[in-house]
Coordinates of C-alpha atoms and ligand atoms in Angstrom, one line a residue:
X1 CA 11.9 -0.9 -4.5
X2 CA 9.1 0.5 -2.2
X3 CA 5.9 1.5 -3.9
X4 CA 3.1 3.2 -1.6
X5 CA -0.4 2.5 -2.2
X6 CA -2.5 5.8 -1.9
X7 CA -5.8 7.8 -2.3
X8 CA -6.7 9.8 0.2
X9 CA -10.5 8.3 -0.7
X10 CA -11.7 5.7 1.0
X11 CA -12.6 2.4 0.0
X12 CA -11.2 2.6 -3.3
X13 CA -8.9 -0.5 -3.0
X14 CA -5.7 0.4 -1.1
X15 CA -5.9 -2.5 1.4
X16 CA -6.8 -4.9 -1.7
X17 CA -4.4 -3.9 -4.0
X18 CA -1.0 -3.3 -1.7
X19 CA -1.9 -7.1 -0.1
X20 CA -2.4 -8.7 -3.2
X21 CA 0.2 -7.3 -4.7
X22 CA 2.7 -8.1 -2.3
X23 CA 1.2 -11.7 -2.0
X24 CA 2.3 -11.9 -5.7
X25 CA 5.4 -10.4 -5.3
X26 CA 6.2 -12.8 -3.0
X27 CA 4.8 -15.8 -4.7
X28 CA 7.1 -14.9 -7.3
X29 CA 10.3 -15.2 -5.2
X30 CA 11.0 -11.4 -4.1
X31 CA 11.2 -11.3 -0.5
X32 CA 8.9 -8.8 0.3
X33 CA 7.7 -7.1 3.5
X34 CA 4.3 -5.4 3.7
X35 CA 4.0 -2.2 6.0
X36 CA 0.0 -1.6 7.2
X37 CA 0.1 2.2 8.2
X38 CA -3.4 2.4 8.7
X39 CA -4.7 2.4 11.9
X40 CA -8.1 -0.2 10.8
X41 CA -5.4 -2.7 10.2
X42 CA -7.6 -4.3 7.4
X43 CA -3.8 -5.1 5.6
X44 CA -2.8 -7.1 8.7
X45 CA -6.4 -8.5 9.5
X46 CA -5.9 -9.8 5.7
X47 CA -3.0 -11.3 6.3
X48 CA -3.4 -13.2 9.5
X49 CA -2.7 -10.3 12.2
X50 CA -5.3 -8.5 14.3
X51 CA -6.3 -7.6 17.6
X52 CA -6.5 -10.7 18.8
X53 CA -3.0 -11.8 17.9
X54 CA -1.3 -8.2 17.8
X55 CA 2.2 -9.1 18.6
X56 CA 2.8 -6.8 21.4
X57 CA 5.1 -4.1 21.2
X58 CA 6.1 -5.0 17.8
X59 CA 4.3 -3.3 15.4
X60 CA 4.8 -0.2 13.1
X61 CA 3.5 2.2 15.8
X62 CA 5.6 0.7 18.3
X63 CA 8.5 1.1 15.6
X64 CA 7.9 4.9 15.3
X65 CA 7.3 5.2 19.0
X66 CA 10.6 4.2 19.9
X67 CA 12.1 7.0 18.0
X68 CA 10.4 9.6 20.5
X69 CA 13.1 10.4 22.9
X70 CA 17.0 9.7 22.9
X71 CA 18.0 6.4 23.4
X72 CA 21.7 5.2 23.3
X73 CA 20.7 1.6 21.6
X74 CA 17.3 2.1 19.6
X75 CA 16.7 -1.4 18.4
X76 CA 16.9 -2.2 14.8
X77 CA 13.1 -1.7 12.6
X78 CA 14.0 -5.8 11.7
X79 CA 12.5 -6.7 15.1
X80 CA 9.2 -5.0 14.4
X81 CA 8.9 -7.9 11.4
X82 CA 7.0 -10.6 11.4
X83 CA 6.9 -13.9 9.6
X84 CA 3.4 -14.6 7.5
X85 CA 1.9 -18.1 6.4
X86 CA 2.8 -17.4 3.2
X87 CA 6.2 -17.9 2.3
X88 CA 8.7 -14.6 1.4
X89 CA 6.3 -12.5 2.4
X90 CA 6.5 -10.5 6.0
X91 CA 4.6 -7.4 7.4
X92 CA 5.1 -4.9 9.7
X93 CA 1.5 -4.2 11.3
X94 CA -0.4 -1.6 11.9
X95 CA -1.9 -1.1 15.5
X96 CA -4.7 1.0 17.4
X97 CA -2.1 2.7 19.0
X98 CA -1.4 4.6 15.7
X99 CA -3.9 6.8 16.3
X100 CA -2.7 8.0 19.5
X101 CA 0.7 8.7 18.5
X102 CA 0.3 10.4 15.4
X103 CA 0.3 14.3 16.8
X104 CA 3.0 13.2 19.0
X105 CA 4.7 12.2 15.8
X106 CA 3.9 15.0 14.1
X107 CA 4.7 17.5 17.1
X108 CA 8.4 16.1 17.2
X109 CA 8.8 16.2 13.1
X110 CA 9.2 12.5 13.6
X111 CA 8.2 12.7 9.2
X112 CA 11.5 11.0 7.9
X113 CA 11.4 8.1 10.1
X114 CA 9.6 5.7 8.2
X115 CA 12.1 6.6 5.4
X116 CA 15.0 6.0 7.7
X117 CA 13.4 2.4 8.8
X118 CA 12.5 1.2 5.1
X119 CA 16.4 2.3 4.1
X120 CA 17.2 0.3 6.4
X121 CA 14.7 -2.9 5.9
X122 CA 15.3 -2.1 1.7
X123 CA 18.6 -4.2 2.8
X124 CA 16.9 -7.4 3.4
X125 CA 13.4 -7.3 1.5
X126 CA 13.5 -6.9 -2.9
X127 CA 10.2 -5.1 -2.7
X128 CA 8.5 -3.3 -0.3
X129 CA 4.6 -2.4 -0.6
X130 CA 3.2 0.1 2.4
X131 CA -0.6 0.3 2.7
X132 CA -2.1 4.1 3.5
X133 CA -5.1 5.0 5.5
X134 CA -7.7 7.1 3.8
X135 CA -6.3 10.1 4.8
X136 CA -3.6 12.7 3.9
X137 CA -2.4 12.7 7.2
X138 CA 1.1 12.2 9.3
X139 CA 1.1 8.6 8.1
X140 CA 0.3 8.9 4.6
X141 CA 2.7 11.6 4.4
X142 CA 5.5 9.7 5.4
X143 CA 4.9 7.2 3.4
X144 CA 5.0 9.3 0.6
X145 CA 8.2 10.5 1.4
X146 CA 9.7 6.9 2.2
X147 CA 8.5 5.8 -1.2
X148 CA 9.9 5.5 -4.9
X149 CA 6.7 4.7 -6.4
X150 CA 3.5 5.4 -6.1
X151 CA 0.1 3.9 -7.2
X152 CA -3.0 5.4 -7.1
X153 CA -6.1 3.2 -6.7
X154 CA -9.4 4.5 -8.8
X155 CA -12.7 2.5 -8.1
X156 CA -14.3 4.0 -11.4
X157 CA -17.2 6.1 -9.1
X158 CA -17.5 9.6 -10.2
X159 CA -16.3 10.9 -6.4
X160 CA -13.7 9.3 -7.0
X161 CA -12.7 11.5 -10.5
X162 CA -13.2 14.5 -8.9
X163 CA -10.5 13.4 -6.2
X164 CA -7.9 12.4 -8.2
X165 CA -6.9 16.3 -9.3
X166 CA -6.7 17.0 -5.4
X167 CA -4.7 13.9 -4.6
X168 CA -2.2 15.0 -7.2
X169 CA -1.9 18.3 -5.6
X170 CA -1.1 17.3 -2.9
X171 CA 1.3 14.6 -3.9
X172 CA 3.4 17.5 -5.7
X173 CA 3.6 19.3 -3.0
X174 CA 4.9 16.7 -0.7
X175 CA 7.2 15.3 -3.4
X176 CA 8.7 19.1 -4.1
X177 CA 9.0 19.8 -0.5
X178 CA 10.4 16.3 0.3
X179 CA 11.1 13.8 -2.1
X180 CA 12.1 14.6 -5.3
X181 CA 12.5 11.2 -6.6
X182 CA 9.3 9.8 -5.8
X183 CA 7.5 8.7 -9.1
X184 CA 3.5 8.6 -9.8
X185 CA 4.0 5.3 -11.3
X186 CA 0.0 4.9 -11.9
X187 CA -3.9 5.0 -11.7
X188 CA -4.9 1.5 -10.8
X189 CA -8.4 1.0 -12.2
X190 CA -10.1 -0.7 -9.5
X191 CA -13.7 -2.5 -9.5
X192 CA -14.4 -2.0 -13.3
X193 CA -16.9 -3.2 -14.8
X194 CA -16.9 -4.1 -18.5
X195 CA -20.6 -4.5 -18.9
X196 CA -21.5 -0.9 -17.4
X197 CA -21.3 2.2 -19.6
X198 CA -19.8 4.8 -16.4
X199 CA -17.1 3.1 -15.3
X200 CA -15.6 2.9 -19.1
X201 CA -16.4 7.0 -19.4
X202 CA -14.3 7.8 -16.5
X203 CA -11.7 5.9 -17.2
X204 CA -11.6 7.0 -20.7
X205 CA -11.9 10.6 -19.3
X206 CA -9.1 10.2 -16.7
X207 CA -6.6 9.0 -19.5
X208 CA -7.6 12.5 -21.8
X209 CA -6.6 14.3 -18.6
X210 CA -3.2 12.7 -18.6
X211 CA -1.8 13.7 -15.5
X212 CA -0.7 10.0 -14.4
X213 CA -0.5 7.1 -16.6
X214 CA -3.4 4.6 -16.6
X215 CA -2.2 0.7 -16.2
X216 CA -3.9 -1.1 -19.0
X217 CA -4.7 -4.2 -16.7
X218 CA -8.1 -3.3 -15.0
X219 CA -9.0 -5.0 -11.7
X220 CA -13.0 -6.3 -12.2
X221 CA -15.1 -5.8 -9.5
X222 CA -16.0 -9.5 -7.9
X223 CA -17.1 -11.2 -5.1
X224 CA -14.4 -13.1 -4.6
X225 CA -12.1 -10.2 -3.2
X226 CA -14.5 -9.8 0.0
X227 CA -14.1 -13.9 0.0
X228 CA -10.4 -13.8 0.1
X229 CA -10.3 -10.8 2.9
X230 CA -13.2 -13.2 4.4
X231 CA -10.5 -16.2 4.7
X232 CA -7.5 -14.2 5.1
X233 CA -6.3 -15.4 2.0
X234 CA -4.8 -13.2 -0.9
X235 CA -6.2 -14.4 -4.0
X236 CA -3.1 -16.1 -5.8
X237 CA -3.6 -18.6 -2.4
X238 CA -7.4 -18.7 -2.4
X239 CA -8.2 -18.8 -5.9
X240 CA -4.8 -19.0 -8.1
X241 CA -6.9 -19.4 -11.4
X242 CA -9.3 -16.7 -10.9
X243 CA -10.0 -14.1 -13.8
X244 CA -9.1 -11.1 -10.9
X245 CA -6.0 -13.1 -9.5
X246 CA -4.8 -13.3 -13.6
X247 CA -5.7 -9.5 -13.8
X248 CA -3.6 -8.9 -10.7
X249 CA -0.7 -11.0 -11.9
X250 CA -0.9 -9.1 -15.3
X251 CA -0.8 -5.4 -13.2
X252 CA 2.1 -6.6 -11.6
X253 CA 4.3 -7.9 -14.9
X254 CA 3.4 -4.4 -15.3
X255 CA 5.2 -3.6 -12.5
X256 CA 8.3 -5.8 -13.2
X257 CA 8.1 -6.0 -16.7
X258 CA 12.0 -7.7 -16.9
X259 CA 10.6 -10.6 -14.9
X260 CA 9.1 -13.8 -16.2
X261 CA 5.6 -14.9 -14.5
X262 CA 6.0 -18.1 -12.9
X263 CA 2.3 -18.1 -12.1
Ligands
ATP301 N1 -11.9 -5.6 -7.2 C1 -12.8 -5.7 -6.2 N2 -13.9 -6.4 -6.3 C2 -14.8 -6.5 -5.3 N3 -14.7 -5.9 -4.2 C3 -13.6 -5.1 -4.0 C4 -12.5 -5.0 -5.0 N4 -11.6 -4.2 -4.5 C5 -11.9 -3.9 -3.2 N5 -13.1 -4.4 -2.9 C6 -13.9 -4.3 -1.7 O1 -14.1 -2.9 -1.4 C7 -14.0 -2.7 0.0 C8 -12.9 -1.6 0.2 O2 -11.6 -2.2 -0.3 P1 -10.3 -1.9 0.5 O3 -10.5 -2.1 2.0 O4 -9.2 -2.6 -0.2 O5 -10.2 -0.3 0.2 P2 -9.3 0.7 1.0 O6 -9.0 1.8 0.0 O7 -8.1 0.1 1.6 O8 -10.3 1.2 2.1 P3 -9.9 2.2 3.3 O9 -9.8 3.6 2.7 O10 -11.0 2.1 4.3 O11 -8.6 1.8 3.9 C9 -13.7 -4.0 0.6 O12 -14.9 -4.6 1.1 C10 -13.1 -4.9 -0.5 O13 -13.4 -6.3 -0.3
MG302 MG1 -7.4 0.1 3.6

């Protein structure tokens, strides 16, 4: 199963939710592989990778790179991999070089090669989760179109309400033109908060629209997520009893409603 985090918004809780998530996932005994398309890296930073430790020429960019050109022996997407702390759980980082390559990419209608990789990694990992960058661009794209699932962080600002109806546009587009099967699985409701009157009216507004179902577990907004990105430490490691890592377990029984919580 690969599920794509997107919003084309920034800041909403893509990063956040597709690490966490993941962390979860893998906590949980899925083997799971995390794949950081954004080119800030704040995926890989979270879980133990950045510029200081970029493994070199092994990263997702360096993964799509190698498919610019004809090569008799391109090597397999399994040695762009890595390992993390945390057990069952591996990523595919993102790099500065993303940037560069993208219209490269996009000039050579390089757009089904993520998909090709993830067929290929779906072999080895239960779940894959693939962060976006705040952008409709070449990357997000193709992440769309390498995906089953989709979920759609909302941070409950009124921005972000207005962008949802674009977002979904788009994503009908993309998934007419290229991937039928991919499903809207839901709106995450990111940074609520239950004591504010707003946050509660756009939700509540967002669910009478009913374009994509609404997850009844709602992420709180609290301090200890920057503290967990702080420590590069997803919260079921930092802070395994906190009310957000219970509302993140609950979103993902969501997500795998035929599997028992072990956490
Ligand atoms: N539930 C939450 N409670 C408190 N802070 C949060 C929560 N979710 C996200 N944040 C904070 O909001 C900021 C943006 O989160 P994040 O980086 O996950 O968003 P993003 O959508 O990935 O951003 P970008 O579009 O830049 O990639 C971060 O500082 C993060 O710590
Ligand atoms: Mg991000």
């Amino acid at each position: 199963m690969k599920r794509v985090v997107f919003n084309q918004k920034g800041g909403v809780g893509k990063s956040s939710i597709s690490v966490n998530l993941a962390a979860i996932s893998a906590a949980q005994g899925f083997k799971t592989l995390l794949v950081d398309l954004d080119v800030q890296g704040n995926s890989s930073h979270y879980l133990g990778v950045d510029e200081s430790n970029l493994p070199k020429d092994k990263t997702v960019a360096d993964l799509l790179k190698q498919t610019v050109g004809w090569f008799s022996s391109a090597p397999s997407p399994e040695q762009f991999v890595h390992a993390t702390q945390f057990e069952n759980l591996s990523l595919l980082p993102a790099s500065p070089a993303l940037s560069v390559l993208e219209r490269e990419l996009e000039m050579r209608y390089k757009i089904y090669k993520l998909r090709d990789a993830l067929k290929t990694l779906e072999k080895e990992f239960d779940r894959i989760y693939i962060d976006t960058p705040p952008n409709f661009n070449f990357y997000s794209k193709s992440a769309l179109i390498a995906a089953d699932r989709v979920l759609i962080p909302f941070d409950c600002d009124g921005f972000s309400a207005q962008a949802i109806d674009r977002l979904m546009a788009n994503m009908l587009e993309l998934k007419a033109d290229h991937n039928r099967d991919l499903i809207a699985e839901g709106i995450v409701v990111n940074q609520f908060n239950p004591q504010a009157k707003l946050p509660q009216t756009l939700v509540d507004e967002l669910k009478a629209q009913d374009s994509v179902p609404l997850f009844a577990t709602h992420l709180n907004s609290s301090v200890k997520m920057k503290e967990s990105h702080h420590q590069q430490l997803p919260l079921i490691h930092l802070a395994p009893s906190h009310k957000l890592t219970h509302q993140f377990v609950e979103l993902f029984k969501e997500l795998e409603p035929q599997h028992q919580s072990i956490v």
